[in-house]
Coordinates of C-alpha atoms in Angstrom, one line a residue:
X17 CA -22.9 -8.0 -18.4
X18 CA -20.2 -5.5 -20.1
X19 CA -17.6 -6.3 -20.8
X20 CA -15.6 -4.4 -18.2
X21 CA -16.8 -6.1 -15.5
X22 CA -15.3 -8.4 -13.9
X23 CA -16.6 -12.3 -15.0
X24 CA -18.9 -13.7 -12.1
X25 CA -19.3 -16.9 -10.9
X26 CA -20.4 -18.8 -8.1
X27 CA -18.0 -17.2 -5.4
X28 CA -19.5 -13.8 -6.2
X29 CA -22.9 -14.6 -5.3
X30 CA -24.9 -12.1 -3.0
X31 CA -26.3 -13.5 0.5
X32 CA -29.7 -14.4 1.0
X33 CA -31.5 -11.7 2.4
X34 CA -30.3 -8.5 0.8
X35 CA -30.9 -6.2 3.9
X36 CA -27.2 -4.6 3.0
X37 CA -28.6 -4.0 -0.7
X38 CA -30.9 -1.7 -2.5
X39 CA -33.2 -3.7 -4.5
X40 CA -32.7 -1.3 -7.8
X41 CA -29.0 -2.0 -7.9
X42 CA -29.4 -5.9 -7.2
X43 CA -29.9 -8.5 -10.2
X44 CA -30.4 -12.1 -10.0
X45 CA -31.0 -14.5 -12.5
X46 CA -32.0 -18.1 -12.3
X47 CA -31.4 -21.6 -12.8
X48 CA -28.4 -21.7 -10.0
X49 CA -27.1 -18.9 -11.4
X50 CA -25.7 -16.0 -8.6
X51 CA -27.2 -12.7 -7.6
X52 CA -25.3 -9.6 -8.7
X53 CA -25.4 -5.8 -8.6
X54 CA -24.0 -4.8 -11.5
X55 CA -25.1 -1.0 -13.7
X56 CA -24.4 -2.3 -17.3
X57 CA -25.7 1.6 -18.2
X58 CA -22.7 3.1 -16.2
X59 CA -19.6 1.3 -17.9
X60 CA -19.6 1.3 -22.2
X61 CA -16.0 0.0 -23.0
X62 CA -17.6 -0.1 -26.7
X63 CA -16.6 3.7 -26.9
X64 CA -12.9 2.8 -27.3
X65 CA -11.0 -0.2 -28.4
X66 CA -8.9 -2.1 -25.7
X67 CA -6.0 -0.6 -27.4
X68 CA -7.0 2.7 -26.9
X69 CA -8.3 2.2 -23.2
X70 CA -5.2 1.0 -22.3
X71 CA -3.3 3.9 -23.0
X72 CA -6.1 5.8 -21.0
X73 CA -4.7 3.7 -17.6
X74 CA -1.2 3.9 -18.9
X75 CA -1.7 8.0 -19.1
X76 CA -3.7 7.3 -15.4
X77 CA -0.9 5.1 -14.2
X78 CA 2.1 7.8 -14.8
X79 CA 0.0 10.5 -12.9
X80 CA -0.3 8.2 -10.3
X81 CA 3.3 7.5 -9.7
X82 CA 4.3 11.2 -10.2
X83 CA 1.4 11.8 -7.5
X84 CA 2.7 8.8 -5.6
X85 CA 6.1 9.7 -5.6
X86 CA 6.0 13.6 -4.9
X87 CA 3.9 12.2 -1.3
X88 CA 6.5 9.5 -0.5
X89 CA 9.2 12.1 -0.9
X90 CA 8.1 14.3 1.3
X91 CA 7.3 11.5 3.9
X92 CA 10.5 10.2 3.7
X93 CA 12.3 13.2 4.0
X94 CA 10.2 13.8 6.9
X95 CA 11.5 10.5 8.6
X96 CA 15.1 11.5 7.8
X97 CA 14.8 14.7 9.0
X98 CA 12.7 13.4 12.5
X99 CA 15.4 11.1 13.0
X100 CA 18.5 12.9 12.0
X101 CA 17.4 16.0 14.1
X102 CA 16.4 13.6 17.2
X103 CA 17.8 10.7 17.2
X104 CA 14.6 9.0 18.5
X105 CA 12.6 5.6 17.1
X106 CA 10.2 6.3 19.3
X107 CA 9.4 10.0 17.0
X108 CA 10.2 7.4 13.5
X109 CA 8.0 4.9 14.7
X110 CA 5.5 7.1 16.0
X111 CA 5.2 9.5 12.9
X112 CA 5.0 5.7 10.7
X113 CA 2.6 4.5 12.7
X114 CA 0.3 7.6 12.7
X115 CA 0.3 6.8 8.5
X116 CA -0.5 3.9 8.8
X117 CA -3.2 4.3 11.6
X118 CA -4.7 7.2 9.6
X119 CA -5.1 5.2 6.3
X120 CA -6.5 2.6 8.4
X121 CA -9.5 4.5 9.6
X122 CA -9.9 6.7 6.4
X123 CA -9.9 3.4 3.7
X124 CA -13.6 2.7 4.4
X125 CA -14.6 5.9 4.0
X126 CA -11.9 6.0 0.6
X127 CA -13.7 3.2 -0.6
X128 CA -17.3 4.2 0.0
X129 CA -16.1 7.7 -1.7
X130 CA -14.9 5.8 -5.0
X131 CA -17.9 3.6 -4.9
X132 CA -20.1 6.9 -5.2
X133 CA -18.5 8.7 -7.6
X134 CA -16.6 8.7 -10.7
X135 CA -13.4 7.4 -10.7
X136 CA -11.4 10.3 -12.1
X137 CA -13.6 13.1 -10.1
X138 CA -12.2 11.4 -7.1
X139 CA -8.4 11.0 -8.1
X140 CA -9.1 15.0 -9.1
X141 CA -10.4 15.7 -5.5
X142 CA -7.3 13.8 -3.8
X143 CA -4.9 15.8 -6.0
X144 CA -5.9 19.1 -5.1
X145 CA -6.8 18.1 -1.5
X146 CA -3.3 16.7 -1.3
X147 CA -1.6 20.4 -2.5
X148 CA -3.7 22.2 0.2
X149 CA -2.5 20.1 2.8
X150 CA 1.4 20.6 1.7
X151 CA 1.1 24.3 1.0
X152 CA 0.0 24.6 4.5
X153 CA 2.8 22.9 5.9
X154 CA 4.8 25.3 3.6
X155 CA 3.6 27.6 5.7
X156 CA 3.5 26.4 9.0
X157 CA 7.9 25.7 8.2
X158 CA 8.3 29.2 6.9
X159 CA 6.5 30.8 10.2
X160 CA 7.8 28.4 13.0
X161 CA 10.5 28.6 14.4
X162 CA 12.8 24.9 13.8
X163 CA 13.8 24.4 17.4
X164 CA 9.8 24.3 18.5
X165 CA 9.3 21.9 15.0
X166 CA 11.5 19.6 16.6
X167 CA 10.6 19.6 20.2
X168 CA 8.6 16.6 20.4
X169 CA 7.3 18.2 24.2
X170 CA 5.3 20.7 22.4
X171 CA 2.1 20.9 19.9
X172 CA 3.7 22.0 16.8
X173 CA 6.0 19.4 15.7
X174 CA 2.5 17.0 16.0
X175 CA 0.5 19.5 13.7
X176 CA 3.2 20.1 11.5
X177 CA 3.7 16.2 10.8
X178 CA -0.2 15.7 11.3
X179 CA -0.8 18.3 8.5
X180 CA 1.7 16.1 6.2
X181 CA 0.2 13.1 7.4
X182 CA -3.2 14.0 5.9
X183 CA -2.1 15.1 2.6
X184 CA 0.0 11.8 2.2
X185 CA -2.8 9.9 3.6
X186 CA -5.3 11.6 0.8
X187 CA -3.4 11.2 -1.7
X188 CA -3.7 7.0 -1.1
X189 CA -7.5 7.6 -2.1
X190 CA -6.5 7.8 -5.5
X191 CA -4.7 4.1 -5.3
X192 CA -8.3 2.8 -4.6
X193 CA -9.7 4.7 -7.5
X194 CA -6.9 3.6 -9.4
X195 CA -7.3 -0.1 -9.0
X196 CA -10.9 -0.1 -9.7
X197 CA -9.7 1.7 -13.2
X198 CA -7.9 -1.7 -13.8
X199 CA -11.3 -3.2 -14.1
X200 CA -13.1 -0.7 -16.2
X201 CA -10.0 -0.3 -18.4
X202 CA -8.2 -3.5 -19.2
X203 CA -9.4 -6.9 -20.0
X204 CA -10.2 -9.7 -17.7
X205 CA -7.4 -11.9 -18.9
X206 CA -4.6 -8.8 -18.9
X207 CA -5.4 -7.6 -15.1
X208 CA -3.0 -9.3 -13.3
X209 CA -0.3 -8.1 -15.5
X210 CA -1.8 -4.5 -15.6
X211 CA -1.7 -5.1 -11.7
X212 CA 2.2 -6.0 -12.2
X213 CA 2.9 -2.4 -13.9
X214 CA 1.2 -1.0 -10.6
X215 CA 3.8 -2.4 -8.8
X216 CA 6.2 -1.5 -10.8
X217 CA 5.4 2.3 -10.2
X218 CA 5.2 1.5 -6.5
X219 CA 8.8 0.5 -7.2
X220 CA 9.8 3.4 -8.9
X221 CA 8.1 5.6 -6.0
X222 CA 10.7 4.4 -3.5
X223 CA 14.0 3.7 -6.0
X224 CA 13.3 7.4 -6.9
X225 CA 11.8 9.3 -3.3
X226 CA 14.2 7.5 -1.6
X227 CA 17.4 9.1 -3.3
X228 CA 16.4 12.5 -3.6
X229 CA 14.9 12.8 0.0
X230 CA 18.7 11.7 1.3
X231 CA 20.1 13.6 -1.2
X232 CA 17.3 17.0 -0.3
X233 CA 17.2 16.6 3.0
X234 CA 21.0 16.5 3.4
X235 CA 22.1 19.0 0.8
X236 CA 19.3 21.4 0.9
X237 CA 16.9 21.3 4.0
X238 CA 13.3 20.4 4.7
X239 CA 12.3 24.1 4.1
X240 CA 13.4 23.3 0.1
X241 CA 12.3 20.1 0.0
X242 CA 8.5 21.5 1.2
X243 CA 8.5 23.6 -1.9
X244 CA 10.0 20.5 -4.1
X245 CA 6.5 18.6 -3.4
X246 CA 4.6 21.4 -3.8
X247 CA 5.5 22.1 -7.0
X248 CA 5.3 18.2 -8.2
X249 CA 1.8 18.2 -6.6
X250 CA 0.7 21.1 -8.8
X251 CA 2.1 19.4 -11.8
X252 CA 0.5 16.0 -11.5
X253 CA -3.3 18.0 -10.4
X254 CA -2.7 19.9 -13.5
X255 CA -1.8 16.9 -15.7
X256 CA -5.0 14.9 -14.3
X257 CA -7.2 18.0 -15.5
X258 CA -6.2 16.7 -18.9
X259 CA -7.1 12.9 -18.7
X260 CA -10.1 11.8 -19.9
X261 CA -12.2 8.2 -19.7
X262 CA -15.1 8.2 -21.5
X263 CA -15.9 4.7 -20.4
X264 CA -17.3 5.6 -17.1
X265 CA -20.6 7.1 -19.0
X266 CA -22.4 7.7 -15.5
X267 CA -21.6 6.5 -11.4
X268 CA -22.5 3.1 -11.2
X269 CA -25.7 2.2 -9.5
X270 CA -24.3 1.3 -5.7
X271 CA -25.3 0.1 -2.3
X272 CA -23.2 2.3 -0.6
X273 CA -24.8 4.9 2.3
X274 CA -23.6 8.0 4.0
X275 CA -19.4 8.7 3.7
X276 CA -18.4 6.0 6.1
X277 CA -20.1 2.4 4.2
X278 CA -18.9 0.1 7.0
X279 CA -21.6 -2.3 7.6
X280 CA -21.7 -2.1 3.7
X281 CA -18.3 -2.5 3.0
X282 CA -18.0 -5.4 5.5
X283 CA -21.2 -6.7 3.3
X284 CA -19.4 -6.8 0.7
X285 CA -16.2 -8.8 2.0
X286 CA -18.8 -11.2 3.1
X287 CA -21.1 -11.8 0.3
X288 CA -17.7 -13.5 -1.4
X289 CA -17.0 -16.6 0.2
X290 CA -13.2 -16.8 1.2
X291 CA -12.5 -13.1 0.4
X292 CA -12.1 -12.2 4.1
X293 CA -9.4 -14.7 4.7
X294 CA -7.8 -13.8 1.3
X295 CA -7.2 -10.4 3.4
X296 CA -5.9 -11.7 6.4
X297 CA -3.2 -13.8 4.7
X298 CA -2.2 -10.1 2.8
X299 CA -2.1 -8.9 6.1
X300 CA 1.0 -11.3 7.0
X301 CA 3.5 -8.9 5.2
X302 CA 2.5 -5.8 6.9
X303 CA 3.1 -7.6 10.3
X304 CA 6.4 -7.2 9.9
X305 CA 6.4 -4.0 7.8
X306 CA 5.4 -2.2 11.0
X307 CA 9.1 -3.4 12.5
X308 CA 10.2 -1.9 9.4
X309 CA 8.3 0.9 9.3
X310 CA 9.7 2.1 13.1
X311 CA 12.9 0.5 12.3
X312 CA 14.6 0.1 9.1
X313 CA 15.3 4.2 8.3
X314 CA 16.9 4.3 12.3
X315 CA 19.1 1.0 11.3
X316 CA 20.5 2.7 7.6
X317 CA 21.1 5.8 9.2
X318 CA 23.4 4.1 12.0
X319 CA 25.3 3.0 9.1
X320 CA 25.1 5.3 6.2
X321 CA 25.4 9.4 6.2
X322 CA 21.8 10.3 5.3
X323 CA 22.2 11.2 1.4
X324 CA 23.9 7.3 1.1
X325 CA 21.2 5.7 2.8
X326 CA 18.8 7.6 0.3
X327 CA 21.2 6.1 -2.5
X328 CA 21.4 2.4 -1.0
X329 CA 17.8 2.4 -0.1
X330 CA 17.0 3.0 -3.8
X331 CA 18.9 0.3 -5.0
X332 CA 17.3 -2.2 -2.3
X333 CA 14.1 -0.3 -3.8
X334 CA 14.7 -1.2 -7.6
X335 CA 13.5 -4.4 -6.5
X336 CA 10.0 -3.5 -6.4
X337 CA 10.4 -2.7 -10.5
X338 CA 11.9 -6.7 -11.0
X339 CA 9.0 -7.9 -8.9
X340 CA 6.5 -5.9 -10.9
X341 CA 8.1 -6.7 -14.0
X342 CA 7.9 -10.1 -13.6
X343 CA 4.3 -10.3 -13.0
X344 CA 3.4 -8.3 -15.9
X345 CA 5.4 -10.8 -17.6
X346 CA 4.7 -13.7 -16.2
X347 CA 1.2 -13.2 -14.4
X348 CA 0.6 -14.7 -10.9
X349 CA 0.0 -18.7 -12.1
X350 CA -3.1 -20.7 -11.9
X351 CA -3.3 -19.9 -7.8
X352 CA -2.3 -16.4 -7.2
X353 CA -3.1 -17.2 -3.0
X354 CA -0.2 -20.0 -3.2
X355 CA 2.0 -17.4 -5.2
X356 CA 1.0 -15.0 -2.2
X357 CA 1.5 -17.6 0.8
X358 CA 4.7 -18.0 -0.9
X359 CA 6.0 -15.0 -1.3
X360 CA 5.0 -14.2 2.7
X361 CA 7.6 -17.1 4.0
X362 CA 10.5 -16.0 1.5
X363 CA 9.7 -12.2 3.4
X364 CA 10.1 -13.7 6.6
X365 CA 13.1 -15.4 6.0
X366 CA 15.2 -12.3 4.2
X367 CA 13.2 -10.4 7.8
X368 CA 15.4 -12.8 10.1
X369 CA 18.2 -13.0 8.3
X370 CA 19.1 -9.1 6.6
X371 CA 20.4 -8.1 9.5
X372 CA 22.3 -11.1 11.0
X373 CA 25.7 -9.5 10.6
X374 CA 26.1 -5.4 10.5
X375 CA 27.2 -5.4 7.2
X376 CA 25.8 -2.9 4.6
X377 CA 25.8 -5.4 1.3
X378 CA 23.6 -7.5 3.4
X379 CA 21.6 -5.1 4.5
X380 CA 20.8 -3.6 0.7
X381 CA 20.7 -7.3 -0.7
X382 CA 18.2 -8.0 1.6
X383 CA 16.0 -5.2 1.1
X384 CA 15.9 -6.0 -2.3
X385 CA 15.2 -9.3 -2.0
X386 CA 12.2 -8.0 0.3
X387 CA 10.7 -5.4 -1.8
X388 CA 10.8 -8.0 -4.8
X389 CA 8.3 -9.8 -3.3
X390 CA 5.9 -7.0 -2.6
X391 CA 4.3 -6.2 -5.5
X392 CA 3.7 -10.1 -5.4
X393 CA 1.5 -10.2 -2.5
X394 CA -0.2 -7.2 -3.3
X395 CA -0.8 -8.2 -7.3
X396 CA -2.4 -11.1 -5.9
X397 CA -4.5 -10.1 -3.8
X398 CA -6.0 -7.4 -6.3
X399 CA -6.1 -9.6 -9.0
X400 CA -8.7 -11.8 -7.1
X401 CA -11.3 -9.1 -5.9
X402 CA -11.2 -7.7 -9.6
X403 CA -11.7 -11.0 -11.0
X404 CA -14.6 -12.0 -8.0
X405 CA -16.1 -8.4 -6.8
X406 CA -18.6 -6.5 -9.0
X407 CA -17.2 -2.8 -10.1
X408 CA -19.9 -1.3 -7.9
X409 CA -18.7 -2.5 -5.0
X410 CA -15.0 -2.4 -5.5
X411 CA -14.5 0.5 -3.5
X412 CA -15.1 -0.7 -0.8
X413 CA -14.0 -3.8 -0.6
X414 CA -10.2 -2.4 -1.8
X415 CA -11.0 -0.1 1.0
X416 CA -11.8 -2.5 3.6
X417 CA -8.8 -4.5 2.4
X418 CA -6.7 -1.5 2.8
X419 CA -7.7 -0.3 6.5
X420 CA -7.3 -4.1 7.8
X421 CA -4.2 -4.2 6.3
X422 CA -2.7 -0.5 7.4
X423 CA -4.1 -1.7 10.9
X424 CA -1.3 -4.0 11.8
X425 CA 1.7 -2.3 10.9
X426 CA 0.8 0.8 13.0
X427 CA -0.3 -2.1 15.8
X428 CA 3.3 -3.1 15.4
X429 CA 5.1 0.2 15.0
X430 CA 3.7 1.6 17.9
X431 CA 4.6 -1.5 20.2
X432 CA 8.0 -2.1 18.8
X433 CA 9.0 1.6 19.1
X434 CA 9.4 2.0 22.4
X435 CA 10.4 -1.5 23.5
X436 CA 13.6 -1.1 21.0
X437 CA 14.4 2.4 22.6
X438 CA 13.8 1.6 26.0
X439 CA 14.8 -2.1 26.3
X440 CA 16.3 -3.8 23.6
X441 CA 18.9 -1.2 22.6
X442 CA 19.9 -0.1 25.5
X443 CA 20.4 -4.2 26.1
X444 CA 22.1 -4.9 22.9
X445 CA 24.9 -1.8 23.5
X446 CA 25.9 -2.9 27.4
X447 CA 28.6 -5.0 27.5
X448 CA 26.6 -8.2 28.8
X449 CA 24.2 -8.0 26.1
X450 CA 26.7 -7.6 23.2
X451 CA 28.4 -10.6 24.1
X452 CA 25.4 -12.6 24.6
X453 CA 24.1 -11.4 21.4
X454 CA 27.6 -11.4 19.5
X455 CA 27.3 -15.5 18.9
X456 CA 24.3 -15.1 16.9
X457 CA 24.1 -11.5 15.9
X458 CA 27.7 -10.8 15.5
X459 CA 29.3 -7.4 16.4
X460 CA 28.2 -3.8 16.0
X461 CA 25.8 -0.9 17.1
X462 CA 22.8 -1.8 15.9
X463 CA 22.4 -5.3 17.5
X464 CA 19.2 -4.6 19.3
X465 CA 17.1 -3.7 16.1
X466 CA 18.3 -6.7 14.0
X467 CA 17.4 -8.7 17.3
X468 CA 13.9 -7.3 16.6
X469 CA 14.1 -8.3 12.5
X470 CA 15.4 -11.8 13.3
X471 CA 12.1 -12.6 15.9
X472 CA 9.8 -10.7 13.4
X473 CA 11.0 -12.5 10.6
X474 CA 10.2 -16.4 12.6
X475 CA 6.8 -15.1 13.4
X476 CA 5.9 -14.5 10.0
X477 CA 7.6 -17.3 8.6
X478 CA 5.3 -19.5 11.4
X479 CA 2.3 -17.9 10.4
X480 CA 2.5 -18.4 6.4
X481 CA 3.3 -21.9 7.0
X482 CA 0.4 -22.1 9.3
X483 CA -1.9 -20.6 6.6
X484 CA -1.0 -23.3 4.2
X485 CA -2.7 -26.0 6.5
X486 CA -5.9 -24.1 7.3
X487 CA -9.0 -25.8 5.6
X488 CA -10.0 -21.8 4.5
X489 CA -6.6 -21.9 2.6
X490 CA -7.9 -25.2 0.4
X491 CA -11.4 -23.6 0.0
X492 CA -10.1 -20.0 -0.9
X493 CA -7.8 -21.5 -3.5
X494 CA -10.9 -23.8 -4.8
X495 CA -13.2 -20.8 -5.1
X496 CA -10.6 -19.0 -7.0
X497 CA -10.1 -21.9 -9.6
X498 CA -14.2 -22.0 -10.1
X499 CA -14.1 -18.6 -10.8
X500 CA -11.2 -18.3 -13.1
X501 CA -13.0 -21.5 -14.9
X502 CA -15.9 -19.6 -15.3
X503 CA -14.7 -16.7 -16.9
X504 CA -12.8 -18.1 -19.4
X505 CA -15.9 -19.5 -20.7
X506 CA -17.8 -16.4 -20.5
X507 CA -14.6 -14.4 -22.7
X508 CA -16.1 -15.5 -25.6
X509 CA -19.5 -14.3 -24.7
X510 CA -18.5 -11.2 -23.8
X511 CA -16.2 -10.8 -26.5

């Protein structure tokens, strides 16, 4: 076993059978001992010292964010400008929803795409896949005219948003490469923290995209801010050119078949005991991140001019660098699902409560509060398939994490959309409904979303309490602490 992958025990083991697995890549040994497909011949972490691969993912990890943020800048100046120019949640929640949907169907065949190939080949492909798709819609701005961009009636506001869509969507291939670098890259012990720092650049993603895409959609346009991301984009492709990770001597020997691996990416979940309910409970959080997804931009714009709610949304935002922070720190504690179940009821409560009264400090406190707890849920939850899945087949299974996951927030967008605009709003602003809601909601114009927050918040506080009783919940949390065992007394080996 190198030394880069990650330590196997028991929970890891392969299925009897093996009809999902090509007998050349699968190993087993005896005496109790689990089945694995491993490719020692594709991973030497002897080239380099840990000190020295380290700064390989660090130099990865900046390119990343750079990527990361030059896509979520243009996406959310996309929303502001949607909304500004319309005034619709239906065309937010829509346009969020068609993100999410997208990376839903596109993560199997993300993960089966960094399964087959080398980790940086792929990140290079999303890169400059990513700058075609924004340099057309460079294009498509600069020859249509705005009126018919913002007529939601005909085709070309749809293509212009659906040619956005698929460069941003892309561009999340290289988050699947990138945590599967974790692995080859940093040791065992280290991952969770090195999965903290990943969080911490999600964090600086939206502290950063969300000031300058108030701040460039108000003061210079969308046509500007177009030619802003393109020009980031072209920087970070031609910054990856220059990375190197000699580790990665050859593709690891894999399972996977054709571009879209499902029956062996839904192998793979299965071969680990527990690991498919370790993804539903991750899915908890992005329940209610589809309300907020269709909602929260249409809330801060009813309070704030657009380039303040860019400002106040950072700040809410710099959260997301505390919560990373402190797992890099810290780490995730000797049951990173508890930490996760955790962290899931805390984000239901600041859900139901943010928005009680219309009063801006409450909102941002809130929203900070929030996003601290994301990199949380998401820390944990990688931290466990790098420490049970086998490199070969982490692809996929981040991939098949990732496209359950992106399923229910477009599940929610989509249905919340139109019920706010059509029902609950219109409720909310009429004179009956105001007073009605005025006792628990207080007093303002945007009672009918945080009517929406508060009964999105109880669900999910409902559910992760829920979780905590299920017998999976004991057994995930038991396979976990075998595993963890088990490679701390196979460091020394390895070492």
């Amino acid at each position: 076993m190198t030394e880069q992958e990650p330590a196997q025990g028991r929970a890891a083991a392969v299925p009897d059978g093996g009809e999902n697995l090509r007998e050349d890549a699968a190993t087993s040994t005896t005496g109790g001992e689990p089945a694995r497909l491993a490719d020692p011949d594709a991973v030497d972490t002897s080239v380099r010292t840990p000190a020295e691969r380290s700064r390989t993912f660090s130099g990865i990890l900046v390119n990343t964010a750079l990527a990361n943020i030059t896509t979520s800048y243009l996406w959310f100046a996309l929303t502001f400008w949607v909304y500004l120019e319309t005034r619709n949640v239906i065309a937010t929640g829509v346009v969020g929803g068609a993100y999410m949907l997208l990376i839903a169907l596109s993560s199997i065949s993300f993960g089966t795409f960094v399964d087959r190939y080398r980790k940086l080949a792929v990140m290079r492909f999303a890169a400059g896949f990513t700058l075609v798709m924004f340099v057309l819609s460079g294009v498509m701005f600069l020859l249509t005219p705005e009126g018919s961009l913002l007529d939601l009636k005909q085709p070309w506001f749809w293509v212009f948003t659906v040619v956005i869509l698929i460069g941003a969507v892309v561009e999340n291939l290289r988050n699947i490469a990138l945590s599967t670098t974790v692995t080859i890259l940093i040791e065992p012990e280290r991952r969770a923290n090195a999965n903290g720092l990943v969080g911490m650049v999600q964090g600086l993603m939206f502290l950063i995209t969300s000031v300058l895409s108030g701040l460039s959609v108000g003061l210079l346009g969308m046509g500007w801010t177009i030619v802003v991301a393109i020009v980031l984009t072209a920087l970070a492709f031609a910054h990856l050119l220059t990375l190197r990770m000699p580790e990665e001597t050859s593709v690891a020997a894999n399972d996977a078949h054709g571009g879209f691996d499902l029956r062996g990416s839904y192998a793979a979940v299965l071969a680990i005991s527990g690991l498919f309910a370790l993804i539903l409970f991750s899915t908890f959080n992005n329940f209610i991140g589809g309300v907020y997804m269709a909602l929260m931009d249409p809330y801060g714009l009813e309070m704030f001019p657009v380039e303040l709610w860019g400002i106040f949304l950072a700040v809410g935002s710099s959260g997301f660098l505390i919560g990373g922070a402190l797992i890099s720190k810290f780490g995730l504690g000797a049951n990173p699902l508890r930490t996760l179940l955790i962290a899931v009821v805390a984000m239901g409560v600041l859900g139901a409560v943010f928005t009680l009264r219309e009063w801006a400090w409450l909102y941002v406190v809130g929203i900070w509060l929030y996003l601290t707890l994301v990199p949380v849920v998401e820390a944990a939850e990688q931290t466990i398939i790098q420490q049970v899945v086998p490199l070969p087949r982490q692809g996929r299974v981040f991939g098949f994490a990732m496209a359950f996951e992106s399923a229910a927030a477009p599940v929610t967008s989509f249905l919340i959309a139109p019920i706010a605009q059509f029902w609950i709003i219109p409720y909310a602003r009429s004179a009956d409904g105001a007073a009605r809601l005025a006792p628990l909601l207080g007093e303002g114009t945007s009672r009918g979303i945080a009517l929406v927050f508060l009964i999105a918040g109880l669900i999910l506080v409902a559910a992760a309490l829920l979780a905590f009783l299920t017998p999976v919940y004991r057994r995930v949390s038991a396979e976990y602490a075998q595993a963890a065992a088990e490679a701390k007394m196979d460091t020394p080996a390895a070492g």
